[in-house]
PDB file of C-alpha atoms in Angstrom:
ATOM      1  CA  UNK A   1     -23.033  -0.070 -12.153  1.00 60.00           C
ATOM      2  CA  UNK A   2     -23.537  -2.860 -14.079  1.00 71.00           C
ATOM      3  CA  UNK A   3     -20.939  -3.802 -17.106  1.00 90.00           C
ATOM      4  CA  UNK A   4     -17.572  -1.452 -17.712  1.00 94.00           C
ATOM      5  CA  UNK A   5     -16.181  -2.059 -21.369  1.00 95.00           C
ATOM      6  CA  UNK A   6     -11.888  -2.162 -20.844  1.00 96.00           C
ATOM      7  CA  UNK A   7     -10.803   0.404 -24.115  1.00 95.00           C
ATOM      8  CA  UNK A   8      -9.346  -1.543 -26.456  1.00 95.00           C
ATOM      9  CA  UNK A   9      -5.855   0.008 -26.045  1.00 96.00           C
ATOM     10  CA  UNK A  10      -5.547  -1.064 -22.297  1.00 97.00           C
ATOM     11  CA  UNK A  11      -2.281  -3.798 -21.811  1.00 97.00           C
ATOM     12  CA  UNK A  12      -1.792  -3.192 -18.375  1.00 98.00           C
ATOM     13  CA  UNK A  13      -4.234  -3.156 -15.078  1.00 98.00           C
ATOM     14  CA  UNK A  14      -3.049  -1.353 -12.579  1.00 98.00           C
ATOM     15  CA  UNK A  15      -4.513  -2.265  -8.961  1.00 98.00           C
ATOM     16  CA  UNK A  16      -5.059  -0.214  -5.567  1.00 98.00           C
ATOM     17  CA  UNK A  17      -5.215  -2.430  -2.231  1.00 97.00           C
ATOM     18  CA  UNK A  18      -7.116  -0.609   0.755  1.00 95.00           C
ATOM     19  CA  UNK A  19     -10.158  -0.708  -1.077  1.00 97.00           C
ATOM     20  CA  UNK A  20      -9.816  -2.080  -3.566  1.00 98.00           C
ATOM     21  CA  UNK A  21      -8.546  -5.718  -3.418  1.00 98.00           C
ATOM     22  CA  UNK A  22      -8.668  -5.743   0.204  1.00 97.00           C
ATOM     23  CA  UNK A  23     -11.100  -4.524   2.506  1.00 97.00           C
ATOM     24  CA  UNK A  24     -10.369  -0.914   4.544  1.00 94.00           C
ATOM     25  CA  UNK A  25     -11.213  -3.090   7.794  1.00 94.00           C
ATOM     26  CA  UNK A  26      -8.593  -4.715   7.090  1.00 94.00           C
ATOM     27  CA  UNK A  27      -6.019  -2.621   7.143  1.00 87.00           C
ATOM     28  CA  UNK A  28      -7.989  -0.296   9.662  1.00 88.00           C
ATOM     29  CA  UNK A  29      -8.879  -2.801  12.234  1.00 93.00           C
ATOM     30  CA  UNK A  30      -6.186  -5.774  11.809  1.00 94.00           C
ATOM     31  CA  UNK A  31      -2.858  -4.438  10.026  1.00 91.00           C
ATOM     32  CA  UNK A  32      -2.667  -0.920  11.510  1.00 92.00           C
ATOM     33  CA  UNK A  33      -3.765  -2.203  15.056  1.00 96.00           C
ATOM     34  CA  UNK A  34      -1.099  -4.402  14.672  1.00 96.00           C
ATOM     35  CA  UNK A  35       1.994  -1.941  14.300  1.00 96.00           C
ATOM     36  CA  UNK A  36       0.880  -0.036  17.523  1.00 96.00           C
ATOM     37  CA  UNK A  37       0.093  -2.462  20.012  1.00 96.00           C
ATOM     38  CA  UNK A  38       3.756  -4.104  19.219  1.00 97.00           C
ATOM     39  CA  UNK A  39       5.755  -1.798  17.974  1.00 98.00           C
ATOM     40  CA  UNK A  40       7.956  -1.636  21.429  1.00 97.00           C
ATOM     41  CA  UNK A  41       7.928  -5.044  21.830  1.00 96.00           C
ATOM     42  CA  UNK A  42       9.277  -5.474  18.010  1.00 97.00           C
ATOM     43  CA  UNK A  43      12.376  -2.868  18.459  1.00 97.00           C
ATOM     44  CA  UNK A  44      13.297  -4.664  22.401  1.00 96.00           C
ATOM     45  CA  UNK A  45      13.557  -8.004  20.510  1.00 95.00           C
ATOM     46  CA  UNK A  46      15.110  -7.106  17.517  1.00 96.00           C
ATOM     47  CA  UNK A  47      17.074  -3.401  18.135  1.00 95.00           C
ATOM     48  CA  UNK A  48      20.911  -5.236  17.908  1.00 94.00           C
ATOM     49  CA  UNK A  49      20.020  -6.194  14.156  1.00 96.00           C
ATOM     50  CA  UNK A  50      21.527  -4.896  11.216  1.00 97.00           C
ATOM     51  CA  UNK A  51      17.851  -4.574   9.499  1.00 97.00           C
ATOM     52  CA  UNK A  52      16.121  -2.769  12.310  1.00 97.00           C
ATOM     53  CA  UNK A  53      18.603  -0.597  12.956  1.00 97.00           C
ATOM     54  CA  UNK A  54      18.744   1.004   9.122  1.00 97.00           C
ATOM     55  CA  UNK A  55      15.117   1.236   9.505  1.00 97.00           C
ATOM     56  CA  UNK A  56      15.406   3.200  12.649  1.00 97.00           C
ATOM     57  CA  UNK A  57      18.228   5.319  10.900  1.00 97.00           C
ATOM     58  CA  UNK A  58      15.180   6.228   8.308  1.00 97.00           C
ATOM     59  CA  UNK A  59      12.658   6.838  10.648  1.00 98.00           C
ATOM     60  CA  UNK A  60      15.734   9.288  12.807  1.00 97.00           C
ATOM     61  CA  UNK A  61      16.036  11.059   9.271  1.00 97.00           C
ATOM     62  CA  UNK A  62      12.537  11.323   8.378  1.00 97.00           C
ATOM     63  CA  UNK A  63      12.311  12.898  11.994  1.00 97.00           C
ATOM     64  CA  UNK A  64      14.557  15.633  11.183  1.00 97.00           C
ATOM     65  CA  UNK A  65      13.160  16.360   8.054  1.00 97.00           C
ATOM     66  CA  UNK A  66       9.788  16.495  10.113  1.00 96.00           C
ATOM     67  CA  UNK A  67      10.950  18.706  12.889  1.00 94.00           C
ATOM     68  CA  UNK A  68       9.260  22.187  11.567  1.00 95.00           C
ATOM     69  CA  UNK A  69       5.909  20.019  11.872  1.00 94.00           C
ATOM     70  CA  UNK A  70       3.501  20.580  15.155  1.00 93.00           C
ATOM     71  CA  UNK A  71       3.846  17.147  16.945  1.00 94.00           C
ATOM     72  CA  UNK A  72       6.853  15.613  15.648  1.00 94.00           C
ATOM     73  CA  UNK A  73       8.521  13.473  17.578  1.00 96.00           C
ATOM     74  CA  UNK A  74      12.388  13.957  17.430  1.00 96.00           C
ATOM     75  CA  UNK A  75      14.540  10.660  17.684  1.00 96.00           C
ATOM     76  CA  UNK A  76      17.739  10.636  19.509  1.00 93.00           C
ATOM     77  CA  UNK A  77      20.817   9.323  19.147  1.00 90.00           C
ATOM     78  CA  UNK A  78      22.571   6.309  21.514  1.00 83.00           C
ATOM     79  CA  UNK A  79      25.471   7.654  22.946  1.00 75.00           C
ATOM     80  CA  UNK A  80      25.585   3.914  24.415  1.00 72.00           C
ATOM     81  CA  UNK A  81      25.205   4.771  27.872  1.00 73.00           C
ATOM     82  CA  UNK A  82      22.953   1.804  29.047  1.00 84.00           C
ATOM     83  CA  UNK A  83      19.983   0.292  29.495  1.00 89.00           C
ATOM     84  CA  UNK A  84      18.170   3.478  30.350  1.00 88.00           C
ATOM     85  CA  UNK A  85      18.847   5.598  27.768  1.00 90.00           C
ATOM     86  CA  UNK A  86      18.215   2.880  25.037  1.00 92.00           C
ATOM     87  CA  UNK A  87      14.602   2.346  26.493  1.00 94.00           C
ATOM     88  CA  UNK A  88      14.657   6.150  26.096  1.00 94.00           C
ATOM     89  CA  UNK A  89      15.651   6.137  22.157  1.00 96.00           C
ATOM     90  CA  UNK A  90      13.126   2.877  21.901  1.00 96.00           C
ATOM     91  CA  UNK A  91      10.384   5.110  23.538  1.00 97.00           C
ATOM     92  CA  UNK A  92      10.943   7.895  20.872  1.00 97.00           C
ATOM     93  CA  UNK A  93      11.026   5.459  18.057  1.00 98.00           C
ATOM     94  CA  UNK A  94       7.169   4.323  19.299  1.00 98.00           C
ATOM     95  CA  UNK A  95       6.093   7.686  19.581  1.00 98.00           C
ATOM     96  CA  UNK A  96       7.420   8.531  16.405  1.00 98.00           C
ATOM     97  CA  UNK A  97       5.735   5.957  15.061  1.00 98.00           C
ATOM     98  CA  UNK A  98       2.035   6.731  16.687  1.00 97.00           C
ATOM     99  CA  UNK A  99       2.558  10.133  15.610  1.00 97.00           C
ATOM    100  CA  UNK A 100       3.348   9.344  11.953  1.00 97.00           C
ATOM    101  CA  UNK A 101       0.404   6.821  11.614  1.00 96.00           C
ATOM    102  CA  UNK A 102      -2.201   9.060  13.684  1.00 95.00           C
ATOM    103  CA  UNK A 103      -1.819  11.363  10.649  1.00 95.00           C
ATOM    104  CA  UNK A 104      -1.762   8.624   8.259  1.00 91.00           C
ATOM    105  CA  UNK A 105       1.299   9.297   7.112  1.00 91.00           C
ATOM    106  CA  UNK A 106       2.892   7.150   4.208  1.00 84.00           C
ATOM    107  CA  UNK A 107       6.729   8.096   4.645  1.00 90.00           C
ATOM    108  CA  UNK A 108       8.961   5.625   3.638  1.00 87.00           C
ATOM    109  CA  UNK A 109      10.515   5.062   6.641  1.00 94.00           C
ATOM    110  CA  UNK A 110       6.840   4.267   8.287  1.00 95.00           C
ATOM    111  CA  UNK A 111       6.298   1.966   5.676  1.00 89.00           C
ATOM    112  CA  UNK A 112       9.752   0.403   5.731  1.00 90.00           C
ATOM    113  CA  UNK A 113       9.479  -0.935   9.433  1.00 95.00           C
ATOM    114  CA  UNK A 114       5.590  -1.778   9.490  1.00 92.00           C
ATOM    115  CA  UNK A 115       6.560  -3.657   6.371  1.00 87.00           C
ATOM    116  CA  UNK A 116       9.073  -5.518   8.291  1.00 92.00           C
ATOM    117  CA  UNK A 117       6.955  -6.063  11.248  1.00 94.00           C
ATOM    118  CA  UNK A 118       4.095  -7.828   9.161  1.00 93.00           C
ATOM    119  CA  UNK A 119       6.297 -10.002   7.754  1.00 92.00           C
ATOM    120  CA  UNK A 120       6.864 -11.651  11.238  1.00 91.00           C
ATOM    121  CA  UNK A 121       3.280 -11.700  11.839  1.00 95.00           C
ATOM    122  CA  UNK A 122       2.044 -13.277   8.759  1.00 94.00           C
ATOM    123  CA  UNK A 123       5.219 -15.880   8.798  1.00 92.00           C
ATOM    124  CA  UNK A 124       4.215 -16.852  12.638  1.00 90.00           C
ATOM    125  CA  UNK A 125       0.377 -17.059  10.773  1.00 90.00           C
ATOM    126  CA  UNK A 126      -0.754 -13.813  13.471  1.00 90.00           C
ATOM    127  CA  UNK A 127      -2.409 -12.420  10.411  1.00 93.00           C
ATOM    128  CA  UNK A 128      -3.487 -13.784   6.862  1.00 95.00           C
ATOM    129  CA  UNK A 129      -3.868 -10.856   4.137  1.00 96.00           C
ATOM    130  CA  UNK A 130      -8.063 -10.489   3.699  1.00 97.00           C
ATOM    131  CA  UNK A 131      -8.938 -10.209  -0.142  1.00 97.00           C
ATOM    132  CA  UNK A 132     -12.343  -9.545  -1.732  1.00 97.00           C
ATOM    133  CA  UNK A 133     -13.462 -12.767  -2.877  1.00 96.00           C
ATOM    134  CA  UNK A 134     -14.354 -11.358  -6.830  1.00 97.00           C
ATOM    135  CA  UNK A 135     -10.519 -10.535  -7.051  1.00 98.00           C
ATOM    136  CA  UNK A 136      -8.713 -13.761  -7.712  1.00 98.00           C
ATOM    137  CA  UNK A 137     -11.509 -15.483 -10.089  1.00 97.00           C
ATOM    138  CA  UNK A 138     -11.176 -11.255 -12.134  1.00 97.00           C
ATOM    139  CA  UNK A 139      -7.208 -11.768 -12.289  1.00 98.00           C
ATOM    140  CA  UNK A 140      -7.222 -15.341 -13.705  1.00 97.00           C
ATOM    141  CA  UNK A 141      -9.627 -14.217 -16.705  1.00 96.00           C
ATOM    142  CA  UNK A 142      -7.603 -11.071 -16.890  1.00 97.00           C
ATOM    143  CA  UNK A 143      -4.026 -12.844 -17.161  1.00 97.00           C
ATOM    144  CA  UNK A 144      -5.750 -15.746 -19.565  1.00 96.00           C
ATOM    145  CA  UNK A 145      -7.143 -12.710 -22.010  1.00 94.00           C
ATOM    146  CA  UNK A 146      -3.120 -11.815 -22.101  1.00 95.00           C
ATOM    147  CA  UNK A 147      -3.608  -8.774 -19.589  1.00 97.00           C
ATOM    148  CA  UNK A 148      -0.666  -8.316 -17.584  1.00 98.00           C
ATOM    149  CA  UNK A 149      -1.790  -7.084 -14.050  1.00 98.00           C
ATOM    150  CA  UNK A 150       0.164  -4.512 -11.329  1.00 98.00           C
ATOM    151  CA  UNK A 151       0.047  -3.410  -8.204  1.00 98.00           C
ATOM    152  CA  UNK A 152       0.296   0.164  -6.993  1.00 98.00           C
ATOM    153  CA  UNK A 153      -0.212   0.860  -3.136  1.00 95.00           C
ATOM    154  CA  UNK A 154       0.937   3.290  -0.474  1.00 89.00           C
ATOM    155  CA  UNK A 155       2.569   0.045   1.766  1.00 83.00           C
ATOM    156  CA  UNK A 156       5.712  -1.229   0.718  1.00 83.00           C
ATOM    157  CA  UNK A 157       6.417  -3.725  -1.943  1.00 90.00           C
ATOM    158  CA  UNK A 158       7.305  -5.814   0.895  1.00 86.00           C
ATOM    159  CA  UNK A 159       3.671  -5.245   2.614  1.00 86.00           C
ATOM    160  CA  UNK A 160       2.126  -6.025  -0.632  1.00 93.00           C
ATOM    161  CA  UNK A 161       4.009  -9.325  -1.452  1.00 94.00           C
ATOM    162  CA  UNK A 162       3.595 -10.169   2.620  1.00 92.00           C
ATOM    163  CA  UNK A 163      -0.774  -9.375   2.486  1.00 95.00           C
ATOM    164  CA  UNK A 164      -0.642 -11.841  -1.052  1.00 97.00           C
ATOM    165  CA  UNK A 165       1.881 -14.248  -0.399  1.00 96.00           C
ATOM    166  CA  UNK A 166       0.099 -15.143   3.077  1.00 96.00           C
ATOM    167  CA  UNK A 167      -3.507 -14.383   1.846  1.00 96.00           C
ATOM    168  CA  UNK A 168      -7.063 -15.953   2.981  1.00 93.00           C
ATOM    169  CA  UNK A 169      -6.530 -17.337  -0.449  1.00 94.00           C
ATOM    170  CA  UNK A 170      -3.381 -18.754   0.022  1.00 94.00           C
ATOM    171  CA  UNK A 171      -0.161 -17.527  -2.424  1.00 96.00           C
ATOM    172  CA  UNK A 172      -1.388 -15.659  -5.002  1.00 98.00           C
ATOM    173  CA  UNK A 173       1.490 -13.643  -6.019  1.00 98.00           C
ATOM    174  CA  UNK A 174       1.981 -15.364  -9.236  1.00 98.00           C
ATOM    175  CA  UNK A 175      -0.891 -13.470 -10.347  1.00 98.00           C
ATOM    176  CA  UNK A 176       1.113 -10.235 -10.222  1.00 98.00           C
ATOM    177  CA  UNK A 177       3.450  -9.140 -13.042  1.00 98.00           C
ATOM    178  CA  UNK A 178       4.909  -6.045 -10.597  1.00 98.00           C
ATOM    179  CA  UNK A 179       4.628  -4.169  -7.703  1.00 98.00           C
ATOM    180  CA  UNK A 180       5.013  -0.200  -7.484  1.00 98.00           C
ATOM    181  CA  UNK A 181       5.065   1.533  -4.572  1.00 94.00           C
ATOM    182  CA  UNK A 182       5.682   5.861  -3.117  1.00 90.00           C
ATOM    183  CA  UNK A 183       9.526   5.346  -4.138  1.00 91.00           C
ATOM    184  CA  UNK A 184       8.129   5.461  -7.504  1.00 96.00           C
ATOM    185  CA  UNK A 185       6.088   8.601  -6.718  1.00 95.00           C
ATOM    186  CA  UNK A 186       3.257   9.598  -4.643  1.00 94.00           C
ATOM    187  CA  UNK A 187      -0.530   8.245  -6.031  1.00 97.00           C
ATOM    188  CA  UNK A 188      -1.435  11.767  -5.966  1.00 97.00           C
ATOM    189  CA  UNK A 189       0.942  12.974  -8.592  1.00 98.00           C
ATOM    190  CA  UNK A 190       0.408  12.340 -12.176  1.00 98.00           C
ATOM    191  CA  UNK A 191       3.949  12.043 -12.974  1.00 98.00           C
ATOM    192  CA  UNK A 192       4.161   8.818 -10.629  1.00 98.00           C
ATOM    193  CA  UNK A 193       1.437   6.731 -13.709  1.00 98.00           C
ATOM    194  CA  UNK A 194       3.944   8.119 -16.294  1.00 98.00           C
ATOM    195  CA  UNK A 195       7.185   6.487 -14.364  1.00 98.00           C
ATOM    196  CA  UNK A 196       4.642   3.364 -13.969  1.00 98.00           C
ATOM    197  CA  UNK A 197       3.840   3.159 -17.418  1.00 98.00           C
ATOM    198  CA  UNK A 198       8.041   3.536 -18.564  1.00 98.00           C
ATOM    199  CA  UNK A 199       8.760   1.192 -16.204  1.00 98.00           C
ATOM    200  CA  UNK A 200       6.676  -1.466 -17.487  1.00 97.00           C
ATOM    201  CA  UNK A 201       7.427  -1.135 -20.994  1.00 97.00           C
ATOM    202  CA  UNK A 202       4.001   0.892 -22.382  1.00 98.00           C
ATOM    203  CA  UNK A 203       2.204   4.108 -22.568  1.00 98.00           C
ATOM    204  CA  UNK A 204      -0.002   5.453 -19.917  1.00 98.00           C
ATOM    205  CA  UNK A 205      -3.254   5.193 -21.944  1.00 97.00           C
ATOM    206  CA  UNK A 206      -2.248   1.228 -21.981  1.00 98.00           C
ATOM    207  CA  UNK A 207      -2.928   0.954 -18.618  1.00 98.00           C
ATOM    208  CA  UNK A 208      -6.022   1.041 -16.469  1.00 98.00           C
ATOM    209  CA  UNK A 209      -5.910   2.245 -13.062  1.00 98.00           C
ATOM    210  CA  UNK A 210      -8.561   0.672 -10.144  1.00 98.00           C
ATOM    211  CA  UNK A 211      -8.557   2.503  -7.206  1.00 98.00           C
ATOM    212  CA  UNK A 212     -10.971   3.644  -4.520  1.00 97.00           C
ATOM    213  CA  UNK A 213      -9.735   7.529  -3.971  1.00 97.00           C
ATOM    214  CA  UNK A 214     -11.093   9.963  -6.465  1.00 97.00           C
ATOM    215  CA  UNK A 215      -7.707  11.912  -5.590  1.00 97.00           C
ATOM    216  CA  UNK A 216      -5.685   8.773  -7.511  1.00 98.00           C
ATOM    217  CA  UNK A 217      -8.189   8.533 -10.095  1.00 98.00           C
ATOM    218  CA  UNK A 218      -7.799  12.201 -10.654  1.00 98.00           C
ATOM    219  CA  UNK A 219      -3.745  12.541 -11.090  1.00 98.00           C
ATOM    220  CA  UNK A 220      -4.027   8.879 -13.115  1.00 98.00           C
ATOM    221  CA  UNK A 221      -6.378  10.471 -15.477  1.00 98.00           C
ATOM    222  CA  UNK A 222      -4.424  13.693 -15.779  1.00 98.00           C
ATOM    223  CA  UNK A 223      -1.076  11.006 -17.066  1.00 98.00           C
ATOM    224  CA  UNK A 224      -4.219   9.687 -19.819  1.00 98.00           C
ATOM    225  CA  UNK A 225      -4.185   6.666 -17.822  1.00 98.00           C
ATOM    226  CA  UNK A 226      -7.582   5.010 -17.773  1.00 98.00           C
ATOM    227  CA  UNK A 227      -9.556   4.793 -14.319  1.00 98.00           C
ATOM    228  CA  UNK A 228     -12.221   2.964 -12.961  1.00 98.00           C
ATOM    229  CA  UNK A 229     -13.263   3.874  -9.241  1.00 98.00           C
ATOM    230  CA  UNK A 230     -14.075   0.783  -7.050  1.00 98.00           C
ATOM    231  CA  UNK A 231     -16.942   0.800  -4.378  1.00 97.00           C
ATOM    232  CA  UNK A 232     -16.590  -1.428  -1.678  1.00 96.00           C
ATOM    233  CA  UNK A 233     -18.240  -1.758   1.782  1.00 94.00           C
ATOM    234  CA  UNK A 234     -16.233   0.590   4.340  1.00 94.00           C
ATOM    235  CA  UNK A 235     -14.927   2.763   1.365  1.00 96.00           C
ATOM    236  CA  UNK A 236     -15.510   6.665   1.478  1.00 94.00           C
ATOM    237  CA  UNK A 237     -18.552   7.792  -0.018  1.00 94.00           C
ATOM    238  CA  UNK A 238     -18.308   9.829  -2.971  1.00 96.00           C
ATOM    239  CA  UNK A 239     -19.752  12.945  -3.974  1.00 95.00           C
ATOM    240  CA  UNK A 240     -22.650  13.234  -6.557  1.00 97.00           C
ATOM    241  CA  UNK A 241     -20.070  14.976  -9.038  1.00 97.00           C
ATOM    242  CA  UNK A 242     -17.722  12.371  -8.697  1.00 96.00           C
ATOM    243  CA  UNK A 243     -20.106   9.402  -8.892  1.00 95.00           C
ATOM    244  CA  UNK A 244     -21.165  10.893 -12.156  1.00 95.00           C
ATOM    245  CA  UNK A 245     -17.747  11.777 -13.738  1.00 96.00           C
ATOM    246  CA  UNK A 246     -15.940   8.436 -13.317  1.00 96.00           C
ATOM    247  CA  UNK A 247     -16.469   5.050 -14.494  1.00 96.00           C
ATOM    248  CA  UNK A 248     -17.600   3.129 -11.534  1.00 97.00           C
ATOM    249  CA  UNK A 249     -17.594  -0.699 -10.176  1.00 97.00           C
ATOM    250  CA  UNK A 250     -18.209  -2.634  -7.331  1.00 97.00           C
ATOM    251  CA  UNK A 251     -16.842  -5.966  -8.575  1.00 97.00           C
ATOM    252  CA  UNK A 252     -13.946  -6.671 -10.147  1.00 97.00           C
ATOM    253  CA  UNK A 253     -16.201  -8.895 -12.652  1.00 96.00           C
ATOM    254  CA  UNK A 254     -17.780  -5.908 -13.965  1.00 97.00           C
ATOM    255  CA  UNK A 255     -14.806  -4.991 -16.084  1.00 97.00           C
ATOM    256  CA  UNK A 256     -15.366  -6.379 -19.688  1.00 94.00           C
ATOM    257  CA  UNK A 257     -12.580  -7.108 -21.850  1.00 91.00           C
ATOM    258  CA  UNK A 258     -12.400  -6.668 -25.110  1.00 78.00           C
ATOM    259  CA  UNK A 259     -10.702  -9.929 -26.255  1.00 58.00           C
ATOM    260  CA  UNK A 260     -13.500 -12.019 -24.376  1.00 47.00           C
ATOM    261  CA  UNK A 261     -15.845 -11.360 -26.671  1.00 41.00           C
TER     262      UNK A 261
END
């Protein structure tokens, strides 16, 4: 892969996580784990609160919108008739919640509440955000060549600042100028890199995109956003078409910037 040349219009680097800063295990095998194994115990302990209770009004929504779907799992409503119904509407809430995440779904309301369940893990120090060690070193040269530097990922803002803000290498969320997450579009969907790019103040082909899903690359390109396609252990393989079409690295130290020079 060797050295990638940054085009001399880029401004802006715009940064996947799974896969990208962070290894899929991560997320796979710690993170993800996480939300299912304690997900019951979570709404029990915190069900009377103002906080879980709007993100349980989300997921009830998202439920109805889902209710066409094979497998969805509808959530009831308290009528406030005890103890046993209320383990009932918890119990739907959890198997809502398996459902949603056994199809890897990225709904808002998923996100919302594992969002707010990490942050009690990482606060408690249950979990520490994993990130590739080439990252950090990348973003410092980055931000000193006057590169301003963005995150875009399916988990929540509040995920994102949780996985950097309580990282293996420590608080590093000074390194990031923004984060964007699906309530500014899905990654799959051009139009989502042209909201991005308003939103920050520059035009899409000021911006390059890293990411690990051909998919992302694909509708970032289609905005005239540049892409670069990260390959990290545990990331899918790509097809022979694809490894030949896009720019490729497997460090973040590969990207050369123009101003270094």
């Amino acid at each position: 892969m060797g050295v990638l040349p940054v085009p001399a219009e880029v401004r802006a680097i715009l940064l996947d996580i799974e896969g990208t800063t962070t290894p899929i295990a991560f997320v796979q095998e710690t993170l993800f784990p996480y939300i299912k194994d304690n997900v019951k115990e979570y709404l029990r302990a915190h069900w009377e609160e103002e906080e879980c209770q709007r993100d349980v009004g989300l997921l009830r929504k998202q439920a109805q919108e889902d209710s066409s779907l094979d497998g969805a799992v509808p959530i009831p409503l308290e009528s406030g008739n005890g103890e046993e119904e209320l383990e009932r509407v918890i119990q739907a809430v959890v198997d809502n919640v398996h459902w949603q995440m056994s199809l890897d779904r990225k709904t808002t309301a998923l996100k919302q509440l594992q969002g707010h369940m990490w942050r009690a893990a990482y606060a408690t120090g249950l979990v520490k955000g994993e990130i590739f060690e080439d990252v950090v070193p990348a973003i410092r040269k980055w931000r000193e060549a006057g590169m301003k530097v963005y995150i875009y990922s399916s988990g929540s803002i509040e995920a994102q600042k949780l996985l950097f803000g309580y990282s293996t290498e420590g608080d590093i969320l000074e390194l990031f100028d923004g984060h964007f997450d699906t309530k500014i579009g899905p990654k799959v969907e051009s139009e989502s890199y042209r909201r991005i790019a308003a939103s920050i103040g520059c035009a899409t082909n000021n911006i390059l995109f890293l990411t690990d899903v051909p998919r992302e690359a694909n509708a970032a390109e289609e905005a005239d956003t540049h892409v670069a396609v990260v390959i990290r252990p545990g990331n899918a393989g790509l097809t022979d078409d694809e490894k030949s079409y896009y720019s490729l690295i497997s460090s973040f130290t590969e990207l050369f910037l123009p101003s270094s020079t």
